[in-house]
DNA sequence: GCACTTGTATCGGACAGCAATACAGCATGT
DNA sequence: ACATGCTGTATTGCTGTCCGATACAAGTGC
């Protein structure tokens, strides 16, 4: 094997404050990201690059702490409930989520369509909160679900507030996945949408993530003007013509963002 | 102070598979449970019983991994976005949540009121999913939020399926908090509700968590017949007389649970 | 300007955690 | 029925990771 021990260049090495065991432990939890079901020790070891022994010890520890559990068939492990406690603490203590929640609720009352809050992590848009409407599409979009920034109305809105260089970095990062037949995957086309968004102050995405759905997104900047999140409002194309939807919803969404802002 | 180092009796000691650093790390994340805002190193150290040095190293590591971040004023730390990735993986991979989601959606379409799924962890009911209705009460109930088992309709339904001894353990554990003026805090009164629930197959809770709200809960057992979760349906007392609500909703909820069950 | 925060950095010794290895139980396929 | 792969579990002696006291720079509020 003989991996060169000398090239990390980044950080993990020779950082006297860095606790290896903890980092290894977190990679175990992260291993479930690409999983489709329970993971065995061997699978965890493979995904994390750890020894089976290491995986065993880490998993053992997580089990004692409650974060992992032996799956019902005894042939693997799954994340367990205490994870949700962390979720709750994160959402509860996040200042943006705190400020946005009542506003989103009010917004949903007015537009009577689904309202989402997603957070920008520099790469993806991660759903943090959802206010549903009556007719519902998919449950699939759970808290913590994430989609590429380039594929959602909120992502476009965020991109429109970023300097060109960062937009390039994100668009050129990975190829953009084709989620629906109408998802724009050509960076140039997306740049076009971004330009439109800059003019309008909001983005309108038609069937980018789900066929039959139109979504309007507005970015939320932090105190320094950097976009850190977005509001989405989503509705059905069977009930709205896109332009009508935009005219009706855009002012409300903009107003909502305004009242979320620090000032 | 002088805590005796020799009595643990439980396990943490002399367990050769137990990774101390990892456990310590997790206590750092858990320290935010009782927090009202960012925590400083000293606060973390105090809450976890760690040295300030240990807290520093742990926090440093979590920061490099992204799970913690320096709060905007630079005077403390907060949980950060990657937490939500874990959330998503947990929900996505949880077999019960998977099976229940489409059923809950269907249920909400029928009753047109708020539908929740909460998971029983042996002590509390932890909210895992929520399908909202139009008129909304509080946003407060986020994913991961938990309430004492003794205080919700779903909790009563769960208790009704547990052996007496375990019910006693839960009811006598801590004193039951008075959440609303009408919250039942007397264990005897709650035992009465549990008995009722056994007869009916569902629990009906009136203003136990929120004034003006009535909720009906049905427990979900696992393959061995142990209750592991509950469905709640919540509505406003301004629109429903409790008995009407029960008659209308109970059969639908029971049917929903039936179609979630493994069989 | 002092006293008290905050986060950050350093360092030698000790013990926590390392990986290899062995084991029991259960499938699957031969 | 036996063998071979997989599960999760348990033990052990060596080593290098992590420990925590201590010192530091910066900021806040008296």
Coordinates of C-alpha atoms (C1' of nucleotides) in Angstrom, one line a residue, chain B residues 16-17 20-21 24 51-54 56-58 75, chain D residues 9-12 18-24 27-28:
Chain B
X16 CA -11.1 -1.9 25.6
X17 CA -13.3 -1.1 22.6
X20 CA -12.8 8.0 25.0
X21 CA -12.0 10.8 22.6
X24 CA -15.9 13.2 24.7
X51 CA -10.9 20.4 30.7
X52 CA -10.8 23.6 28.8
X53 CA -7.9 22.1 26.9
X54 CA -9.9 19.1 26.0
X56 CA -10.4 23.3 22.8
X57 CA -9.0 20.3 21.0
X58 CA -12.4 18.7 20.4
X75 CA -17.3 34.7 21.2
Chain D
dT9 C1' -17.4 -9.9 19.0
dA10 C1' -13.3 -10.4 22.0
dT11 C1' -8.2 -10.1 23.5
dT12 C1' -3.5 -8.3 23.7
dC18 C1' -3.8 12.5 22.9
dC19 C1' -3.6 14.7 27.6
dG20 C1' -3.9 19.0 30.4
dA21 C1' -1.0 22.5 32.7
dT22 C1' 0.5 26.7 31.3
dA23 C1' 1.4 30.8 28.6
dC24 C1' -0.3 34.1 25.1
dG27 C1' -11.0 42.2 23.3
dT28 C1' -14.6 44.0 27.0

